[in-house]
Coordinates of C-alpha atoms and ligand atoms in Angstrom, one line a residue:
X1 CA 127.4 -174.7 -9.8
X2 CA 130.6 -172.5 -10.7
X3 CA 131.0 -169.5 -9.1
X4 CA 134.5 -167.7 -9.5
X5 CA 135.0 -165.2 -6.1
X6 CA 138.6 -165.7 -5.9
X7 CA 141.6 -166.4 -8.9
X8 CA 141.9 -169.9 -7.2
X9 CA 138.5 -170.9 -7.2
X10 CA 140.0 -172.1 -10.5
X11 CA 141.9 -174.7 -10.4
X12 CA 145.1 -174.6 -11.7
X13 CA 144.1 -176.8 -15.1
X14 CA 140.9 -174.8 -15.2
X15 CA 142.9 -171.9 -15.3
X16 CA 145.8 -173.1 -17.9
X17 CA 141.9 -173.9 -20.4
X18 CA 141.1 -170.2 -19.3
X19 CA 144.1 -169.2 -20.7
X20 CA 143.5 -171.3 -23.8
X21 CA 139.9 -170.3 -24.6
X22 CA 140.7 -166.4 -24.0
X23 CA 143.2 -166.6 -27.0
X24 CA 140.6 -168.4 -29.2
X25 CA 139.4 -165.4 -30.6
X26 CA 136.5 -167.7 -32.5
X27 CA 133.9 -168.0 -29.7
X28 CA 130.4 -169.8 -30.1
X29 CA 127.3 -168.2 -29.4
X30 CA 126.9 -170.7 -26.0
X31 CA 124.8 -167.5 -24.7
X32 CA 122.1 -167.5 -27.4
X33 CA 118.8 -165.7 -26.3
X34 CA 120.8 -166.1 -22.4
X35 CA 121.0 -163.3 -20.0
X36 CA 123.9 -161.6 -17.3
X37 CA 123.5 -159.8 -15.1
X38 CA 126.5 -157.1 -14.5
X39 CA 125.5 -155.2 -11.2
X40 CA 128.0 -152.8 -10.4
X41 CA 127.7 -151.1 -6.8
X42 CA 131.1 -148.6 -7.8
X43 CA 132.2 -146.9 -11.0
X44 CA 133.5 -149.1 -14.0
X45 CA 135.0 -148.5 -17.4
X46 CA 137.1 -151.8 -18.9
X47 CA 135.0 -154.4 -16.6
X48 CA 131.4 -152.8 -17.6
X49 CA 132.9 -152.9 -21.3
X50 CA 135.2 -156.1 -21.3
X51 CA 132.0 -158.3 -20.0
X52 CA 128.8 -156.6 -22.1
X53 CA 130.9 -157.2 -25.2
X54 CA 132.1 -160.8 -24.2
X55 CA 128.3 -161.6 -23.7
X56 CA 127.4 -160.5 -26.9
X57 CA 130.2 -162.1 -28.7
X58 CA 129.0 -165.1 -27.0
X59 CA 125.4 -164.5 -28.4
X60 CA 124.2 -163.3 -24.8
X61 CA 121.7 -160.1 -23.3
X62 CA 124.1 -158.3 -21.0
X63 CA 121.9 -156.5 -18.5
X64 CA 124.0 -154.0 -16.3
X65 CA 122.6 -153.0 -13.2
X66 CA 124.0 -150.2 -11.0
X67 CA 123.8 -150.4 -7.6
X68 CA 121.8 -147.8 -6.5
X69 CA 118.7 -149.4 -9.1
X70 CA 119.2 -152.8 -7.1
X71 CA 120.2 -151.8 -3.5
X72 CA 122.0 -154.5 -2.2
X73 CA 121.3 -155.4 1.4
X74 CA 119.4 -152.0 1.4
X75 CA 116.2 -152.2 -1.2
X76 CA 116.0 -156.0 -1.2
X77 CA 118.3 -158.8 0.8
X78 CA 121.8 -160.2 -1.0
X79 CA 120.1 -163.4 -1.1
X80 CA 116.5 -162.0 -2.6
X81 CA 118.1 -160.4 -5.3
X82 CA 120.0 -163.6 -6.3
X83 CA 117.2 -165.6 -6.2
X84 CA 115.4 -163.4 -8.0
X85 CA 117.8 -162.6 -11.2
X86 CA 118.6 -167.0 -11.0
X87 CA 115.2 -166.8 -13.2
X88 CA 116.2 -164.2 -15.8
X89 CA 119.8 -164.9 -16.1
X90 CA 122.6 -167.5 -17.2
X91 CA 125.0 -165.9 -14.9
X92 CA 125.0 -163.1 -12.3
X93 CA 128.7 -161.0 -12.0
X94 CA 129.0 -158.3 -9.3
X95 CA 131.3 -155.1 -8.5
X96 CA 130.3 -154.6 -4.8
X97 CA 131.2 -152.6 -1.6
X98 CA 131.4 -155.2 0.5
X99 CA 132.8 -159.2 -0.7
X100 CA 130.7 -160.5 1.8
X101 CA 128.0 -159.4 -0.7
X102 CA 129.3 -162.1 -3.2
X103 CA 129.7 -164.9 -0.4
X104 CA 126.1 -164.2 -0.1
X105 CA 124.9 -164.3 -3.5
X106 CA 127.3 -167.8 -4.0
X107 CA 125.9 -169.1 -1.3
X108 CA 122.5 -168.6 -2.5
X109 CA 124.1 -171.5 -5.6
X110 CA 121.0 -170.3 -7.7
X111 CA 123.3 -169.2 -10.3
X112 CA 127.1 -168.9 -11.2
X113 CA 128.4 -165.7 -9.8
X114 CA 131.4 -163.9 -10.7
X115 CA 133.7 -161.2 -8.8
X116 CA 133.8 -158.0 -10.9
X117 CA 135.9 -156.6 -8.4
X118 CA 135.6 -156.2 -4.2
X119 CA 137.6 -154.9 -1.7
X120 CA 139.1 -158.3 -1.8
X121 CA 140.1 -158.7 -5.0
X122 CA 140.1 -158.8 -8.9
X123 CA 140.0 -161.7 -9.9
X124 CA 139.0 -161.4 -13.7
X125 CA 141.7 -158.6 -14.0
X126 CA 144.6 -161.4 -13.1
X127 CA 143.3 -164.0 -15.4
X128 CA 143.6 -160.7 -18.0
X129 CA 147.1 -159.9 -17.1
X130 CA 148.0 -163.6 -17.5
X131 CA 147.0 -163.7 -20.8
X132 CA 148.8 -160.2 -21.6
X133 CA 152.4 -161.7 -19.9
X134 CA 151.3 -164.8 -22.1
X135 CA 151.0 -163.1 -25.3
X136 CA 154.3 -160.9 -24.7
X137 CA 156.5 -164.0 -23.4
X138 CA 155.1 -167.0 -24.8
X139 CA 155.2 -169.5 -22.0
X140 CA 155.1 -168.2 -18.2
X141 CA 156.6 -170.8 -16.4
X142 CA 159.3 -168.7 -14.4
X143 CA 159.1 -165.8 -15.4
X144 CA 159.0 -162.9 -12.4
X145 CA 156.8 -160.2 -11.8
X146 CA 157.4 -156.9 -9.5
X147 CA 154.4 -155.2 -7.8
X148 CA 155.1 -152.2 -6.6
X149 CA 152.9 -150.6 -5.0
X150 CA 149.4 -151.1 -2.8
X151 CA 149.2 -154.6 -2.1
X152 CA 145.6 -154.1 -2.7
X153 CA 142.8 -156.3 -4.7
X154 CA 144.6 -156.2 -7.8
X155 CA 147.8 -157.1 -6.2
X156 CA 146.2 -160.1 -4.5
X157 CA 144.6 -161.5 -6.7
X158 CA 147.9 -160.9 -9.4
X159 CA 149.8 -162.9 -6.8
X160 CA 147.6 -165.6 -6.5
X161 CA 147.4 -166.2 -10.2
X162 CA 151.2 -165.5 -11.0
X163 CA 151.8 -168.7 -8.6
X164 CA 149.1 -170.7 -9.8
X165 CA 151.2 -170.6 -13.8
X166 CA 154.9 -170.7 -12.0
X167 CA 155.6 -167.1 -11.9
X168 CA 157.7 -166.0 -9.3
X169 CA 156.8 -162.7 -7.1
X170 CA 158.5 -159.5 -5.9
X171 CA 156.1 -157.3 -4.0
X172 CA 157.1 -153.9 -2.8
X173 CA 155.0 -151.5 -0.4
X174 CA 155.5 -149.1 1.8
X175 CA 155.6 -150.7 5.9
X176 CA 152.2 -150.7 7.4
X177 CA 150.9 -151.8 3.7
X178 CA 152.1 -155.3 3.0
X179 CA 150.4 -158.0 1.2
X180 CA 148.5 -160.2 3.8
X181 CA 150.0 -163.7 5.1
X182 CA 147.3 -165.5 3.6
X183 CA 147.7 -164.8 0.6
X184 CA 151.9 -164.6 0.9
X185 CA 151.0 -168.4 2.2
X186 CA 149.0 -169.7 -0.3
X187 CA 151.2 -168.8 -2.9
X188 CA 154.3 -169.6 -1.5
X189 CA 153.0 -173.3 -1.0
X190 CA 152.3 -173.5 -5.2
X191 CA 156.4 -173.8 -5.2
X192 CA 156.9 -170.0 -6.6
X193 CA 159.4 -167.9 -5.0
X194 CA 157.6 -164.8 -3.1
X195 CA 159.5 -161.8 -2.2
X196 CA 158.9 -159.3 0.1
X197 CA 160.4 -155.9 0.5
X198 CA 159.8 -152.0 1.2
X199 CA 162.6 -151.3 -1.7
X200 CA 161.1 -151.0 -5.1
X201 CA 164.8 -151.1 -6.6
X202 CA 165.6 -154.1 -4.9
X203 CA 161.9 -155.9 -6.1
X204 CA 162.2 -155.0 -10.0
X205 CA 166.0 -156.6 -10.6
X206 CA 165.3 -159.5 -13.1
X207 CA 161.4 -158.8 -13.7
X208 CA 160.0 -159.6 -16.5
X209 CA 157.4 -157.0 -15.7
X210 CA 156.6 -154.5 -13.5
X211 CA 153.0 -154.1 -12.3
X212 CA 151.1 -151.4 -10.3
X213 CA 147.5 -149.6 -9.7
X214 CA 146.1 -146.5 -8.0
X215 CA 147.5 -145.8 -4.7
X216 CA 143.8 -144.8 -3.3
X217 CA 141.5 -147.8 -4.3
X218 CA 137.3 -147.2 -4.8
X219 CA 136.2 -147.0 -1.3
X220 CA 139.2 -145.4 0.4
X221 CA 139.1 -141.9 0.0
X222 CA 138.9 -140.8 3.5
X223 CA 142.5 -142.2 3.3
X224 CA 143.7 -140.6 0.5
X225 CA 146.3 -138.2 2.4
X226 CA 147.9 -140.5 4.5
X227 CA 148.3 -143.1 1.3
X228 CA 149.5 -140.9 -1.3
X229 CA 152.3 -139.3 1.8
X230 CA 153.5 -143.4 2.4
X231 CA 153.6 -144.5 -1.2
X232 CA 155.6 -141.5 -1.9
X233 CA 158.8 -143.6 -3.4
X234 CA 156.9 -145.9 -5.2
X235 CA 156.0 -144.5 -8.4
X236 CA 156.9 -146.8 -11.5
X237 CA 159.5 -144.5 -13.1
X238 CA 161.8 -144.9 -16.1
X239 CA 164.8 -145.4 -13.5
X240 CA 162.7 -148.0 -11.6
X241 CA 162.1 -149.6 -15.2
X242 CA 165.9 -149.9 -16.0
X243 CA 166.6 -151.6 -12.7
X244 CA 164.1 -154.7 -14.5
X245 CA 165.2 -156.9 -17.1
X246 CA 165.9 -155.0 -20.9
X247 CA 162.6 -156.7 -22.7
X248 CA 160.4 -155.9 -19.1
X249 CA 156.9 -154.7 -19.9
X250 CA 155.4 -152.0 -17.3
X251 CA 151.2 -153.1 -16.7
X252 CA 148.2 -151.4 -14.9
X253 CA 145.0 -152.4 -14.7
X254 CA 144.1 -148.6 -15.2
X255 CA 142.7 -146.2 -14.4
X256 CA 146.0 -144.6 -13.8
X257 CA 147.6 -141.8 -12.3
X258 CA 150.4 -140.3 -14.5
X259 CA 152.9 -138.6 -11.6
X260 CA 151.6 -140.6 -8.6
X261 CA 151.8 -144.5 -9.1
X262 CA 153.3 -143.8 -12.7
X263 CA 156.0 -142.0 -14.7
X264 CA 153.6 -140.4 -17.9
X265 CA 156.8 -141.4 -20.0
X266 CA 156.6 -145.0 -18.2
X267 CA 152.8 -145.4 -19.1
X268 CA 152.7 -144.1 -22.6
X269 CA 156.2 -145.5 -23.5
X270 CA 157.5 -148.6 -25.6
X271 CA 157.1 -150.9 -22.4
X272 CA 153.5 -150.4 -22.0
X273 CA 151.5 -153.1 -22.2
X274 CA 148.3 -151.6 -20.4
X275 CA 146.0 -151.1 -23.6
X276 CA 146.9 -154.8 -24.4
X277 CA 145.8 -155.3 -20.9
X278 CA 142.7 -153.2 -21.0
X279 CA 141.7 -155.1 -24.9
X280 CA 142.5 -158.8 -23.1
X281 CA 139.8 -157.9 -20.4
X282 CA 137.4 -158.7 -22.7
X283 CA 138.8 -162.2 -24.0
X284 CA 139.8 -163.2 -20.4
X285 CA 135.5 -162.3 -19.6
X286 CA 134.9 -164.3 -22.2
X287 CA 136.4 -167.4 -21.2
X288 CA 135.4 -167.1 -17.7
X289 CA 132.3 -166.9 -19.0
X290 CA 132.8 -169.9 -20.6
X291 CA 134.1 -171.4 -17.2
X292 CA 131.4 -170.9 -14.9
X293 CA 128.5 -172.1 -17.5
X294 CA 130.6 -175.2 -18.0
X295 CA 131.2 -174.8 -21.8
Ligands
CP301 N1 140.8 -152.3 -14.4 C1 139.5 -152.1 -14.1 O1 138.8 -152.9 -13.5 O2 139.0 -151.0 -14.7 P1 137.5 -150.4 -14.4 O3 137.5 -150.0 -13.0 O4 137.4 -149.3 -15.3 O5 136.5 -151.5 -14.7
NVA302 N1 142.5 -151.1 -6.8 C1 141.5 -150.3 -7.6 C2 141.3 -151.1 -8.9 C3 140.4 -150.4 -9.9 C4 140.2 -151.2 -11.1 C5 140.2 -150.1 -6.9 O1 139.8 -151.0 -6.2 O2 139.7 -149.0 -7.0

């Protein structure tokens, strides 16, 4: 059974065919009269989208569940509901509150299960923003990308990818809100070069693009003060842009914040890739799709 919780619960071949099938824009209906299950426990507009339409296009019933209408942990156990939708449905994917909520459900091995986003991480965004750099660059073999920004979900699970296809990393943050050692680790030992720094300037010279999301993440609103006075400094501007190679792209997951974590002019500029990013959601769903049902 395939569940994908984390970027490298692909391997790194597994991830080069992701790559492959999300730009095969001819997929076969390996769904047919199959359903998944899309539970999402926080707010959603690309993933809810990107996955109900990849299902269909791969002749599937998307069924999306919000997470008050399944309670997890709270109506019904993690592991009940698993067991349960294993009987109606091909695969089971998951925004939640809490990644231990997925560990669960994984655990459970009734049915492939697949991180719509946690806390933790993002992991179906990365695989989309590998197949954005990939359609802007060609190859991505060492090429570098800046984060700057939150070293947050997104940013994890960006970092993990961008090592596992032998792109180097430059991640800025404020102090107090680096990127964690484990994940610094693992992707230093794929061979890429990983930077840290608290300079934006000093993380964008030679990218090839410069990535960033919301300063206050789903679930961390109490914070919101404190984060939006630290990241002050870090906001993707058209002078941070200049400072990056002449053809760098600027990408966000989205939803965005024109004036906080992004320049409006940066955002809705020649350099934006982020509707590209938002469109290859849906064919980076579709291949992990793909993935977990073994097709
Ligand atoms: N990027 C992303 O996950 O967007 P949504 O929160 O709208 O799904
Ligand atoms: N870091 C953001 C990403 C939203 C797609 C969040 O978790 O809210």
């Amino acid at each position: 059974m395939r569940h994908l919780l984390e970027v490298d619960d692909l391997s790194e071949t597994d991830l080069a065919a992701v790559l492959v099938a999300a730009a095969n824009r001819r997929p076969e209906r390996i769904l047919e009269g199959r359903g998944v299950a899309l539970i999402f426990e926080k707010p959603s507009n690309r993933t809810r989208n990107a996955f109900e339409m990849a299902v269909v296009s791969l002749g599937g019933h998307p069924v999306v569940i919000r997470g008050e209408e399944i309670g997890l942990a709270t109506r019904e156990s993690v592991e009940d509901v698993i067991r349960v939708l294993a009987r109606y449905h091909a695969i089971v994917a998951a925004r939640v509150v809490e990644h231990s909520s997925l560990e669960g459900m994984a655990r459970v091995d009734a049915v492939p299960v697949v991180n719509l986003l946690s806390e933790r991480s993002h992991p179906s965004q990365a695989v989309a923003d590998l197949v954005t750099m990939q359609q802007r660059w060609g190859g991505l073999q060492g090429r570098r990308v800046a984060w700057v920004g939150d070293a947050n979900n997104v940013a994890r699970s960006l970092v993990t990818a961008c090592s596992m296809v032998g792109v180097d990393v430059a991640v800025a943050t404020p102090r107090g809100y680096e990127l964690d050692e484990l994940t610094l680790q693992a992707a230093r030992s794929r061979g890429v070069n990983v930077e840290v720094t608290t300079d934006p300037y000093s993380a964008v010279v030679g990218a090839d693009a410069v990535c960033t999301d919301v300063w206050v993440s789903m679930g961390q609103e109490a914070e919101a003060a404190e984060k939006v006075e630290a990241f002050r400094g870090f906001c993707v501007t058209e002078d941070l842009m200049s400072r990056a190679a002449p053809h760098a792209v600027f990408m966000h997951c989205l939803p965005a914040h024109r004036g906080m974590e992004v320049q409006a002019s940066v955002i809705d500029g020649p350099r934006s890739a982020v509707w590209d990013q938002a469109e290859n959601r849906m064919h980076a769903a579709r291949a992990l799709c793909e993935w977990v049902i073994g097709e």
